[in-house]
XYZ file of C-alpha atoms in Angstrom:
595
model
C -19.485 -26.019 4.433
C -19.684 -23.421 6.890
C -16.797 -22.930 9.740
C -17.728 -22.920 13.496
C -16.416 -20.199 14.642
C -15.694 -19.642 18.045
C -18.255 -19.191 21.015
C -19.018 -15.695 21.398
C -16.516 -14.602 18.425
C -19.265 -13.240 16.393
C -21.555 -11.964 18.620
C -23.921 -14.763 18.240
C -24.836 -17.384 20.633
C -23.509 -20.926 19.078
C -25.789 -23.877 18.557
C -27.895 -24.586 21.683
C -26.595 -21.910 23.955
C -28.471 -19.458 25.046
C -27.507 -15.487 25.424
C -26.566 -15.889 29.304
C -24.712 -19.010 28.414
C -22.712 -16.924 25.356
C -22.522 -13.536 27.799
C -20.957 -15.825 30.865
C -18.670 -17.531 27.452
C -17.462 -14.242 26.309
C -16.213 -12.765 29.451
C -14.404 -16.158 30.439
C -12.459 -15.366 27.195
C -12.249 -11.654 27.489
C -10.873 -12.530 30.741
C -8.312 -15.301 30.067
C -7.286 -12.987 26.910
C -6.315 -10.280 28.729
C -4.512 -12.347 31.767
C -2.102 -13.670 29.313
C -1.663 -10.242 27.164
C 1.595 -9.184 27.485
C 2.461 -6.695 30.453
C 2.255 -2.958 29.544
C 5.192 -1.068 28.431
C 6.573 1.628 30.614
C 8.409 3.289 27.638
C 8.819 3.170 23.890
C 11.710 1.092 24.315
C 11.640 -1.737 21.865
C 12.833 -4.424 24.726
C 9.418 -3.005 26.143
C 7.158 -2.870 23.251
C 8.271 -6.055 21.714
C 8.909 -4.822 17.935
C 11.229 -1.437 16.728
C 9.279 1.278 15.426
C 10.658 2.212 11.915
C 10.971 5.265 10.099
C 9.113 5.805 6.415
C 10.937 3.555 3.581
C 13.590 5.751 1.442
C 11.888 4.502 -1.665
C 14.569 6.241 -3.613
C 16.865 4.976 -2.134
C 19.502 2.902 -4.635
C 20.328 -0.372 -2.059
C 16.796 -0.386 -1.312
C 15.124 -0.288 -5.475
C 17.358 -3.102 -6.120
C 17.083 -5.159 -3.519
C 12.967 -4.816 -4.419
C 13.431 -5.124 -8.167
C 15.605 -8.214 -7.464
C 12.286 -9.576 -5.022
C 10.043 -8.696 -7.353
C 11.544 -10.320 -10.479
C 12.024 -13.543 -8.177
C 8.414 -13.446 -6.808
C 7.440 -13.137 -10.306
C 9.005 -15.739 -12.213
C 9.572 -18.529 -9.594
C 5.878 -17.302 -8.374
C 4.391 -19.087 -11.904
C 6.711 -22.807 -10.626
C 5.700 -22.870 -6.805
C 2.645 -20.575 -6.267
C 1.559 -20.975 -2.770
C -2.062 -20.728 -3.778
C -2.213 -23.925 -5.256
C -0.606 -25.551 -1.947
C -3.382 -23.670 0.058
C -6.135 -26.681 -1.009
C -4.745 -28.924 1.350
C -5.808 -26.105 3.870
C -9.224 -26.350 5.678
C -11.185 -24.377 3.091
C -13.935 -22.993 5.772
C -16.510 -19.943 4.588
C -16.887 -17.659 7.596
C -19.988 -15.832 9.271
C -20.299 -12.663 11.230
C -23.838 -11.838 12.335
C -23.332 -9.043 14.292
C -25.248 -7.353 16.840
C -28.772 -7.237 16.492
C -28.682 -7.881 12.761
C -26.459 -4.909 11.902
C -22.741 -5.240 11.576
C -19.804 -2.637 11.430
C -16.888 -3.302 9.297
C -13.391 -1.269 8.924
C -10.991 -1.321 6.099
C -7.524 -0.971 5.895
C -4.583 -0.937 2.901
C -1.135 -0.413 2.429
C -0.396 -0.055 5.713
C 2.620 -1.096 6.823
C 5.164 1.249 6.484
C 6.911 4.109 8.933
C 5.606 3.624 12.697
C 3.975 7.284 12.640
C 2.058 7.097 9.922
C 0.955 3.402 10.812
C 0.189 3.651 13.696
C -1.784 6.816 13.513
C -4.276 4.769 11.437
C -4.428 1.746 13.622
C -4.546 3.889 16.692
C -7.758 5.159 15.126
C -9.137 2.187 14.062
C -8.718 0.645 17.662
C -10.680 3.302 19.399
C -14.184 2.387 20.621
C -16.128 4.816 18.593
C -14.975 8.008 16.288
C -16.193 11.665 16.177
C -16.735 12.086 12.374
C -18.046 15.810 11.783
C -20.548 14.943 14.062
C -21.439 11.004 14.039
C -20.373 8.905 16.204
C -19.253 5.734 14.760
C -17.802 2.815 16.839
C -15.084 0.547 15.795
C -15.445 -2.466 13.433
C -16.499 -5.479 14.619
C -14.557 -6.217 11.524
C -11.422 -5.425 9.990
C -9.985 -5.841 6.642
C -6.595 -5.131 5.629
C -6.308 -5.158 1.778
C -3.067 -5.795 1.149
C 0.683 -4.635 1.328
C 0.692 -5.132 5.256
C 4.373 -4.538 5.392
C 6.787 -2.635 3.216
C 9.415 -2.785 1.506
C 9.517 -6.492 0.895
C 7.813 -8.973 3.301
C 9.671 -11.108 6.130
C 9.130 -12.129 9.460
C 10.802 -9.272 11.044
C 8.820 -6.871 8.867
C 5.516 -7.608 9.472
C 6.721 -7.576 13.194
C 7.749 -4.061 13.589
C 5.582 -2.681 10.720
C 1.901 -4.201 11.177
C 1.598 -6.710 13.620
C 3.742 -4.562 16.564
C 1.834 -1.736 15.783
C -1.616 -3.310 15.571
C -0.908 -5.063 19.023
C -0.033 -1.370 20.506
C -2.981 0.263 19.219
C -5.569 -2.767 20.702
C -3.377 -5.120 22.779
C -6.616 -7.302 23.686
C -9.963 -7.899 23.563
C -12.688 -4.938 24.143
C -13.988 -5.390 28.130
C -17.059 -5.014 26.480
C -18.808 -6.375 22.770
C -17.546 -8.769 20.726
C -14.047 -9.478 19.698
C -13.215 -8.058 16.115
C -12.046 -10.303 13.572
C -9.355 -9.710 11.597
C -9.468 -10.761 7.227
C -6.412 -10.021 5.062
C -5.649 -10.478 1.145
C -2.209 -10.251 0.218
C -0.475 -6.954 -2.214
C 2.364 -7.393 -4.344
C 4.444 -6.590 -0.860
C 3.270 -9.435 0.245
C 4.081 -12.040 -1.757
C 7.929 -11.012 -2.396
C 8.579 -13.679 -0.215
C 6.460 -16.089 -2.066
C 3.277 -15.713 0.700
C 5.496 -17.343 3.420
C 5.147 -14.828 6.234
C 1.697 -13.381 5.536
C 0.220 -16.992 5.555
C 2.313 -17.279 9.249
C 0.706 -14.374 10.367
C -2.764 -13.959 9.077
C -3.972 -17.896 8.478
C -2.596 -19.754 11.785
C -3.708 -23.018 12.821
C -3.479 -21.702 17.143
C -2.747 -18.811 18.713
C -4.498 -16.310 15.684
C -4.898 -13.002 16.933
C -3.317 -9.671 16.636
C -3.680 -7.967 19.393
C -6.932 -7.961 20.110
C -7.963 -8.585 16.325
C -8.473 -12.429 16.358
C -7.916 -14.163 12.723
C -9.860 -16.810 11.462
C -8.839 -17.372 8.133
C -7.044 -20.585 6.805
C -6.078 -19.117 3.216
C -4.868 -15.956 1.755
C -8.649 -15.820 0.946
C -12.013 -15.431 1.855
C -15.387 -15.610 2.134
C -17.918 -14.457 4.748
C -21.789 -14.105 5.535
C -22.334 -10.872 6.951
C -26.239 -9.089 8.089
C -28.876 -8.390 5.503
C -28.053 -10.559 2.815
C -24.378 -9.018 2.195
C -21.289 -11.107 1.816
C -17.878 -10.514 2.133
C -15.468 -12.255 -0.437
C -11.600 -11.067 -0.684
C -9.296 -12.596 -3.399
C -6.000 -13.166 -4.147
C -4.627 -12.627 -8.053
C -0.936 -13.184 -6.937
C 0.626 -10.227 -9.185
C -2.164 -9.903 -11.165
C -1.703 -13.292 -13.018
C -4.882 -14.989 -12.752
C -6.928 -16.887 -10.030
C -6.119 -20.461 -9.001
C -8.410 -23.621 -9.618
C -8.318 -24.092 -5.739
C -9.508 -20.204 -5.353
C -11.992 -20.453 -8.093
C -13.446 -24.056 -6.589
C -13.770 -22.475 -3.003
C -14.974 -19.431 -4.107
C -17.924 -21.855 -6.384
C -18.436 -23.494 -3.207
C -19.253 -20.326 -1.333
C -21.419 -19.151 -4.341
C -23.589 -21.728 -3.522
C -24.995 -20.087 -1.033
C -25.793 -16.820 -2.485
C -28.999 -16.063 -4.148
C -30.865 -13.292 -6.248
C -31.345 -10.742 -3.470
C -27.752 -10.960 -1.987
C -24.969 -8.696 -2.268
C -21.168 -9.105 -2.452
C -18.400 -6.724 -0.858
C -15.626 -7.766 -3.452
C -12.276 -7.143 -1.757
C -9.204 -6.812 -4.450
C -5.620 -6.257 -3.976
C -5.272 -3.361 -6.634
C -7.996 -0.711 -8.593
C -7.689 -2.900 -11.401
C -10.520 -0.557 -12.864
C -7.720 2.612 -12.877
C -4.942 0.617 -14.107
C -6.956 -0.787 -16.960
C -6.763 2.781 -18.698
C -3.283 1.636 -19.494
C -3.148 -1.808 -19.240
C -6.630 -3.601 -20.729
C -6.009 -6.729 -19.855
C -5.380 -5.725 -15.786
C -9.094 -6.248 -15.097
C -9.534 -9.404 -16.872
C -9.529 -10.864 -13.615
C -11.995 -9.615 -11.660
C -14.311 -9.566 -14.193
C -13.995 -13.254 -15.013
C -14.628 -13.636 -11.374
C -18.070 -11.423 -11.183
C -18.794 -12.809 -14.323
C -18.267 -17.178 -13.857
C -18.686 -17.212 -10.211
C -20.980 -14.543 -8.812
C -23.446 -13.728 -11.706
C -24.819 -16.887 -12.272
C -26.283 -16.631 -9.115
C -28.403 -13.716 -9.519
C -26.612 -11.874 -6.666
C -24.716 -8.256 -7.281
C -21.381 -6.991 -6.592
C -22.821 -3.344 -5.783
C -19.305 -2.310 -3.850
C -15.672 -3.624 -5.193
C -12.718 -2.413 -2.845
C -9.358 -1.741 -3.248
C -5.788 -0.562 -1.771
C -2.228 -0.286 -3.869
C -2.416 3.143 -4.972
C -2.274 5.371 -1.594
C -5.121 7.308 -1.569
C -9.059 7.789 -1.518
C -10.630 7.508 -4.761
C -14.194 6.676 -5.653
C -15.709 6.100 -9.049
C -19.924 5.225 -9.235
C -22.402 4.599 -11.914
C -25.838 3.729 -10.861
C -24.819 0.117 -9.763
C -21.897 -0.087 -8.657
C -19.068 1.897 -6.599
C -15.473 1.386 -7.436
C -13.394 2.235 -4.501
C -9.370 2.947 -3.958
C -8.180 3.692 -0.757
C -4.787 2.635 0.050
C -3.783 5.359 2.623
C -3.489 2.953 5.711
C 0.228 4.398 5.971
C 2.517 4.336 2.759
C 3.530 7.156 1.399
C 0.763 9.256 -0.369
C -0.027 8.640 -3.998
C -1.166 11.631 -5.814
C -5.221 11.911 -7.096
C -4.971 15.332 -9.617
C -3.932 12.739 -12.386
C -6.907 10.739 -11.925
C -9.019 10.254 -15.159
C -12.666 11.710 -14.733
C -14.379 8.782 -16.496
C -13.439 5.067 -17.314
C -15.009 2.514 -19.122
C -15.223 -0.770 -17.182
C -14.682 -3.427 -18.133
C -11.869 -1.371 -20.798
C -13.769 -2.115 -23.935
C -10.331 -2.493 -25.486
C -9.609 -5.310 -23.709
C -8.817 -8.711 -25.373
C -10.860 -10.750 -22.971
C -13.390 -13.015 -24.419
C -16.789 -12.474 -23.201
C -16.078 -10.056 -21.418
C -19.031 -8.076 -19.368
C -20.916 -5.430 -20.890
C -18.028 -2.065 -20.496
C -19.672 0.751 -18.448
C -18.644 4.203 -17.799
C -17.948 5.348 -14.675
C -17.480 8.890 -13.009
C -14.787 9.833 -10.553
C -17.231 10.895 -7.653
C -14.600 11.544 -4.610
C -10.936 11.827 -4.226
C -8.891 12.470 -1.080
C -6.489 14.271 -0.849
C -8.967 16.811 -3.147
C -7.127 17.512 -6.319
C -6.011 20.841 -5.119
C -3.856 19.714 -2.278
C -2.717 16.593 -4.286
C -1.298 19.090 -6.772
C 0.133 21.304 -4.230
C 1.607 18.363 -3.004
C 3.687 17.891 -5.957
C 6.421 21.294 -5.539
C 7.694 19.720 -1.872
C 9.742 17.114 -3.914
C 12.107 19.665 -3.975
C 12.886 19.949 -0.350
C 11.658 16.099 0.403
C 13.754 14.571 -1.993
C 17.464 14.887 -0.909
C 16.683 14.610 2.855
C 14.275 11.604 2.755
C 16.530 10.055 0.742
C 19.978 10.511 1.061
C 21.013 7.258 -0.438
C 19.817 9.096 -4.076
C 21.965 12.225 -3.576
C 25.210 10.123 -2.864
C 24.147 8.219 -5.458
C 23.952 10.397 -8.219
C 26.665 12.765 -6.678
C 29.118 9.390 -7.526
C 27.379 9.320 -11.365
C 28.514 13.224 -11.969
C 32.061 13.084 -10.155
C 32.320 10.121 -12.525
C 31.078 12.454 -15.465
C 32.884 15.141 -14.478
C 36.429 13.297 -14.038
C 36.536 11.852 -17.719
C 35.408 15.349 -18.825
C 38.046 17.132 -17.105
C 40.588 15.012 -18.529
C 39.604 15.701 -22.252
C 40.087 19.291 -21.855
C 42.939 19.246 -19.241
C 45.484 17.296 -21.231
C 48.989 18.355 -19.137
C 50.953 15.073 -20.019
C 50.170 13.148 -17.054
C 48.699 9.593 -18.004
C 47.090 8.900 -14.776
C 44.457 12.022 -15.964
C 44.335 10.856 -19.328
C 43.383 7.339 -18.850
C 39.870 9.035 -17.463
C 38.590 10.441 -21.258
C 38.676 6.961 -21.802
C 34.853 5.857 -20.609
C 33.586 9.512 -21.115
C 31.074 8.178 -24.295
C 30.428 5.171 -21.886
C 29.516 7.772 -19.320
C 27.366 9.375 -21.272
C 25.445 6.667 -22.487
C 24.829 5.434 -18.679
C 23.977 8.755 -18.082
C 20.808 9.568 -20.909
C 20.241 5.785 -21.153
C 19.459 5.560 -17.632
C 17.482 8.951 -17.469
C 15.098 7.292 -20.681
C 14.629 4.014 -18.738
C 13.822 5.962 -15.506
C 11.223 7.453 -17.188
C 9.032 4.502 -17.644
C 10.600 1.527 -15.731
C 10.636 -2.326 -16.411
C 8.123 -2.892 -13.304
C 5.796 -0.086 -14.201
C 3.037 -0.260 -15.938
C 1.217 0.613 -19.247
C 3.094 1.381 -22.676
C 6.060 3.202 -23.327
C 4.840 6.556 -24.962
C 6.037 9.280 -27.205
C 6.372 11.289 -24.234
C 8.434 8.845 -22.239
C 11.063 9.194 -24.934
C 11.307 12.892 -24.933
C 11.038 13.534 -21.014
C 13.414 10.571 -20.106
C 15.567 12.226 -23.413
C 15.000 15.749 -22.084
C 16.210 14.570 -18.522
C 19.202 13.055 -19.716
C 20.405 15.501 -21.744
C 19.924 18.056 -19.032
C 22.150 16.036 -16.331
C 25.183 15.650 -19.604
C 24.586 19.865 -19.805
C 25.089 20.148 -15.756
C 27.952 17.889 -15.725
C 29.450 20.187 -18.375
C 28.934 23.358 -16.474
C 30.261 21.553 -13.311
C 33.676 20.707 -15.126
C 33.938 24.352 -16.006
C 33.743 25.261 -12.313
C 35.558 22.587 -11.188
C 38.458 23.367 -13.439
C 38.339 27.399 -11.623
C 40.092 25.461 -8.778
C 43.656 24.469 -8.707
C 42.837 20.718 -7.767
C 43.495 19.201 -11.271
C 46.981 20.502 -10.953
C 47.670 18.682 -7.740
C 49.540 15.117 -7.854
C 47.705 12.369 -8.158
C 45.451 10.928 -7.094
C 44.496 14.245 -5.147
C 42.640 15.531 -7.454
C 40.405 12.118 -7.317
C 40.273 12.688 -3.646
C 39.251 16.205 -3.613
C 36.223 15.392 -6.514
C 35.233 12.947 -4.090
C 35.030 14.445 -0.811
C 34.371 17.891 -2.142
C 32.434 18.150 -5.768
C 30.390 15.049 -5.019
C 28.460 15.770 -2.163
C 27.784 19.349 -3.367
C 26.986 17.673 -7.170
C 24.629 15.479 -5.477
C 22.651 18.363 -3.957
C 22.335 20.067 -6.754
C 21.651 17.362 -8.944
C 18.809 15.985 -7.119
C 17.347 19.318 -7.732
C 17.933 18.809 -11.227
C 16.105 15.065 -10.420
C 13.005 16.893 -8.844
C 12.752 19.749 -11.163
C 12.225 17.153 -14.000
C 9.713 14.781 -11.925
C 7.430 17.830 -11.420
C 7.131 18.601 -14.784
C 6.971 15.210 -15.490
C 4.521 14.355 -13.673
C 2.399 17.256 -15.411
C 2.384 14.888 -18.007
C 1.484 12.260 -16.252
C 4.938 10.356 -16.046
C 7.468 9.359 -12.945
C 4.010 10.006 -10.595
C 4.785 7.439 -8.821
C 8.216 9.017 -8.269
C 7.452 11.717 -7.882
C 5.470 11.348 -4.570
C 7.837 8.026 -3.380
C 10.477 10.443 -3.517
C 8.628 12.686 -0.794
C 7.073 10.059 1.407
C 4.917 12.201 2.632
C 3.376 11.001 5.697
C -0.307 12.919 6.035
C -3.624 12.447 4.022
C -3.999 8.856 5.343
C -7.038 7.608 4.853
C -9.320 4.437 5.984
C -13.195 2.999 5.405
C -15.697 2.533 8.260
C -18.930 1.052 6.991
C -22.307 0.036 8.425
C -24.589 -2.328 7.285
C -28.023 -1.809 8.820
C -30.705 -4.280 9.487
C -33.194 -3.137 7.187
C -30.168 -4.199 4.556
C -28.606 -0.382 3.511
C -24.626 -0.256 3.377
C -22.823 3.291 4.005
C -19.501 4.159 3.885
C -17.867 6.520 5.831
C -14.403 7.582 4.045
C -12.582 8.450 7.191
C -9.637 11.269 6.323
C -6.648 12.090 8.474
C -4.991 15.368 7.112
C -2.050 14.956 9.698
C -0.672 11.936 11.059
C 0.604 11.625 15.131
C 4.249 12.378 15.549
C 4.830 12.747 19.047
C 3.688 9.566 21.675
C 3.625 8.354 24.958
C 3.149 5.068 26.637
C 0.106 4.277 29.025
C 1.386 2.058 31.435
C -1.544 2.764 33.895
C -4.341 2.194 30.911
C -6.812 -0.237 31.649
C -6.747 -3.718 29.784
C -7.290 -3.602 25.977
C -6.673 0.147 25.290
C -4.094 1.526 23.673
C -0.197 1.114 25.546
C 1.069 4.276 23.077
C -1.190 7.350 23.046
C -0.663 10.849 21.065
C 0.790 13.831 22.327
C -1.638 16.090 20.529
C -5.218 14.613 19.594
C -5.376 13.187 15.876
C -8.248 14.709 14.177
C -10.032 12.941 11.677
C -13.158 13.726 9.506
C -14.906 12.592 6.262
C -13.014 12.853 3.109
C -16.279 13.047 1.596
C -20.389 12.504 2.746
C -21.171 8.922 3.603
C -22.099 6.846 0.346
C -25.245 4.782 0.384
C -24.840 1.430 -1.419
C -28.118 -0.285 -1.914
C-alpha cells in the first residue's frame, strides 16, 4: 500500500487538510528545520564544516587497486551468502508519491558522484540552487533528486560517504528552501556501494528518524524504489547488486507497485549501470533489466519510454522511436571517455542467451557529452596527468625496473663479487612478472567482456617494450661508476637515484601505450582513471508537465569550481561554501521530449 508521507513533504495537502492548514504545516517545519541546522561555518576548516574535503581518488594508485580488488572480490563472493537485499523484506516496503505543484513536477538526477570535493561539489552546488540559467531557460531545482549510484568512492564506509556525498550535499543546501516544498532525496546503490555489503548506504539513505541530507529529506526504507509522480509517470529505481540478478523481495515489491499501473502510464526506470552499452561485450549484462520490463511492467500495459543510468562518467544518449537509453554518470568521478562509443546497438543483444527475451531493437547514439572531439582530445593529457595524479604508480613501477635493471646488471657485470651475482638469479622471474603483468593489465580480472586477439598483442607489445627500456637503462646505468662501489652501494644508489628517474620515464612508457591502446579500444578505462580529470561533469534536470510531456534537460559543466569561500552571513538554507568565479553551465545537447 501506499506510504504517508509527511505533511507538506510533497507539496500536497494530506488527507482532510486544507491548503492554509498545509501552508501554516510547512513553514512550522521549514522553521523548526532550520532552528536546529547546524550553525554556519566561518571557514573551510573541517572542525567547522563537519566532514574533510578530499582530493580526486589516485585510481592508479597500487595501495589503493588492491585494497578495491580485495573489496570487490569480497563483496562479490560473500555478496551471493548474506545479500542484504534479501534482509531488506523485513523493512516497511512503502511505494512513495510526489504530486508536485500544480500537477507538474521537477526532478534532478545525479551519478557517480562522490569523489574529490571540487568536482563534487561543483555539481551539488548546482543542483542546490533555486533555479538555473540554461542557454536561456530558466529551470528551478528539483523537487526531486535521484542519485544513481556510486555515492562515494573508492570503496564505501561511514567516513566516506561523510566527507564525499553527504558533507558536501549538506554544504551545498544545508536546509529546507524558505520557500516551496522540501525536495526528496531517492538513491540506488553502484558497485561502490555495496563493497561494504550495503551497510553504510542503507545508514544513510533508508533511516528509520532523522532522514535528511541537508535539506534533501529521504524517505526510502530499501535500497529501492517506487514512486507516483504527475501525469501518469512513475518512478521505479532498482537494485541488481553487481549485476547478479534481482531478489524475490525486490521482484514481490516491485509486483506490488505494478499493481497500480495501467495502460496509459509511464515508467522512469532508474538502473545502476548502461547495461544496454555493456551488453556489446557482455550479452548476458542486460538480462536483467529486461526480465524486469518484461515480467513486471509489461503485463500491465504501461511503457518504460525513459531508462536511466550512471557508472560510466559521462553523457550518453541512445533513442529509437520508443524509448531513450540514457548514461550520465558525470556527478563527479573522473571523466570516462565517449569517442569509443558504438553508433548503434541492438537491445536487448540478440546474442544473448536469455530465454524469452524481448524483441532486440536497434538503437542510435543521439548525444554524447563531452562531444567526441574533446573526448578524444582528452586522451594525449595522460601523459602529463599520469605521473603527478598518481605518484603511487611511478614509485611503483620505478621499484619493478630498479629490480629489472639490478639482475640485468649483474649478468653482464660479472667482477667476482657474489653479493652482485646472486642478483642474475630472478632475472627470467623478472621478466616474466614484467610481460605477464603488462598482458593481464591489458584486460583485467574485474573488467569486462572477452579477452581478444588484440588484448594479447597490446598487453604483449607493452611488455616487451618495458623488458627493451630496462635493457637500455642497464646500459646507461652501467656508464656510471656505481656498480664498482662496495656493496651494497650500488643497491643504494639504484634506489635513491635510477628509480625515481626510471619511474618517470617509465610511466611515459605506461601512457604512451594506453593512448594507443585505447585507439583500439583497450585500457579506456585506464586510460582516463589515470588522468582524473575533473571537468565535463554532467547532471539531468527534467520536467514533467501537466498535460503529461517529459523533457530532459542534459545539464553540462565544461569546468568544475576550484577556488571557494564560506558564507557565514548567507541566509538559512543557501549554500555555506560559494565559488570564487561563477560556474557556468549549459546544455550538453537540446532538451529531449519523451512522450
Amino acid at each position: 500500500m501506499y506510504g504517508t508521507p509527511p505533511p507538506g513533504a510533497h507539496g500536497f495537502p494530506p488527507s482532510g487538510g486544507s491548503a492554509s492548514t498545509l501552508a501554516a504545516t510547512r513553514l512550522r517545519a521549514v522553521s523548526e528545520a532550520q532552528r536546529s541546522a547546524p550553525p554556519r561555518p566561518r571557514t573551510l576548516d573541517p572542525l567547522e564544516l563537519g566532514f574533510t574535503p578530499r582530493k580526486p581518488v589516485p585510481w592508479l594508485a597500487p595501495l589503493l587497486l588492491l585494497s578495491t580488488g580485495l573489496r570487490t572480490l569480497l563483496a562479490i563472493l560473500f555478496g551471493a551468502y548474506l545479500d542484504k537485499r534479501e534482509l531488506q523484506n523485513a523493512l516497511p516496503g512503502r511505494i512513495y508519491r510526489q504530486h508536485g505543484v500544480d500537477g507538474e513536477l521537477w526532478m534532478d538526477y545525479v551519478a557517480d558522484l562522490g569523489d574529490g570535493f571540487d568536482a563534487t561539489y561543483s555539481v551539488a552546488y548546482l543542483l542546490a540552487q533555486p533555479e538555473l540559467d540554461l542557454d536561456g531557460r530558466r529551470l528551478p531545482r528539483g523537487q526531486v533528486l535521484v542519485m544513481g549510484g556510486d555515492q562515494v568512492y573508492p570503496t564505501a564506509s561511514g567516513s566516506a560517504y561523510e566527507d564525499r556525498c553527504k558533507g558536501p550535499y549538506q554544504a551545498a543546501l544545508p536546509g529546507p528552501p524558505a520557500s516551496g516544498p522540501r525536495p526528496t532525496l531517492f538513491a540506488i546503490a553502484g558497485n561502490h556501494d555495496w563493497y561494504d555489503g550495503l551497510t553504510a548506504f542503507l545508514r544513510l539513505f533508508a533511516r528509520r528518524k532523522d532522514g535528511e541530507i541537508g535539506g534533501w529529506r529521504t524517505e526510502q526504507n530499501r535500497s529501492y524504489f517506487a514512486t507516483e509522480l504527475p501525469a501518469g509517470w512513475w518512478l521505479f529505481g532498482i537494485d541488481e547488486q553487481f549485476g547478479a540478478y534481482l531478489d524475490d523481495p525486490q521482484l514481490i515489491y516491485f509486483e506490488e507497485a505494478a499493481r497500480h499501473l495501467g495502460p496509459d502510464d509511464r515508467v522512469v526506470l532508474v538502473v545502476p549501470a548502461p547495461t544496454w552499452v555493456k551488453a556489446v561485450d557482455k550479452p548476458e549484462a542486460y538480462d536483467a533489466v529486461d526480465y524486469f520490463i518484461r515480467t513486471v511492467i509489461a503485463p500491465t500495459g504501461a511503457r518504460v519510454p525513459l531508462i536511466i543510468a550512471g557508472d560510466l562518467h559521462h553523457y550518453a544518449r541512445y533513442a529509437n522511436a520508443d524509448r531513450q537509453l540514457v548514461t550520465c554518470g558525470g556527478g563527479g568521478a573522473y571523466l570516462y571517455p565517449t569517442h569509443k562509443l558504438p553508433k548503434r546497438i541492438q537491445v536487448p543483444p540478440p546474442d544473448t542467451l536469455a530465454r524469452r527475451a524481448s524483441r532486440s531493437l536497434p538503437y542510435d547514439l543521439s548525444g554524447t557529452y563531452p562531444e567526441p572531439e574533446r573526448s578524444r582530445r582528452f586522451g594525449w593529457g595522460i601523459f602529463g596527468r599520469l605521473p603527478l595524479r598518481n605518484p603511487g604508480f611511478a614509485v611503483m613501477i620505478g621499484l619493478l625496473h630498479t629490480l629489472l635493471m639490478l639482475p640485468m646488471v649483474g649478468v653482464v657485470h660479472r667482477n667476482g663479487a657474489s653479493e652482485t651475482r646472486i642478483f642474475s638469479i630472478p632475472l627470467a622471474i623478472m621478466l616474466l612478472i614484467t610481460i605477464g603483468g603488462a598482458v593481464l593489465f591489458a584486460k583485467p580480472p574485474s573488467a569486462s567482456g572477452k579477452r581478444r586477439v588484440r588484448h594479447w598483442l597490446l598487453g604483449l607489445t607493452h611488455g616487451l617494450a618495458h623488458a627493451g627500456l630496462a635493457v637500455l637503462g642497464t646500459w646507461a646505468w652501467l656508464q656510471f661508476p656505481f656498480v664498482d662501489w662496495p656493496w651494497p652501494l650500488p643497491v643504494v644508489a639504484a634506489a635513491v637515484l635510477y628509480g625515481p628517474i626510471m619511474g618517470y620515464v617509465a610511466s611515459l612508457l605506461v601512457a604512451a601505450y594506453l593512448l594507443v591502446a585505447g585507439a583500439f579500444g583497450v585500457n579506456l578505462n585506464e586510460l582516463f582513471a589515470g588522468q582524473g580529470i575533473e571537468d565535463a561533469k554532467s547532471f539531468l534536470r527534467m520536467h514533467i508537465a501537466a498535460d503529461g510531456t517529459l523533457t530532459i534537460y542534459p545539464v553540462a559543466i565544461d569546468q568544475v569550481g576550484h577556488g571557494w569561500e564560506v558564507n557565514p552571513a548567507g541566509a538559512a538554507g543557501t549554500s555555506w561554501v560559494e565559488p570564487r568565479t561563477p560556474i557556468r553551465v549549459r546544455l550538453a545537447e537540446a532538451p529531449v521530449v519523451v512522450h
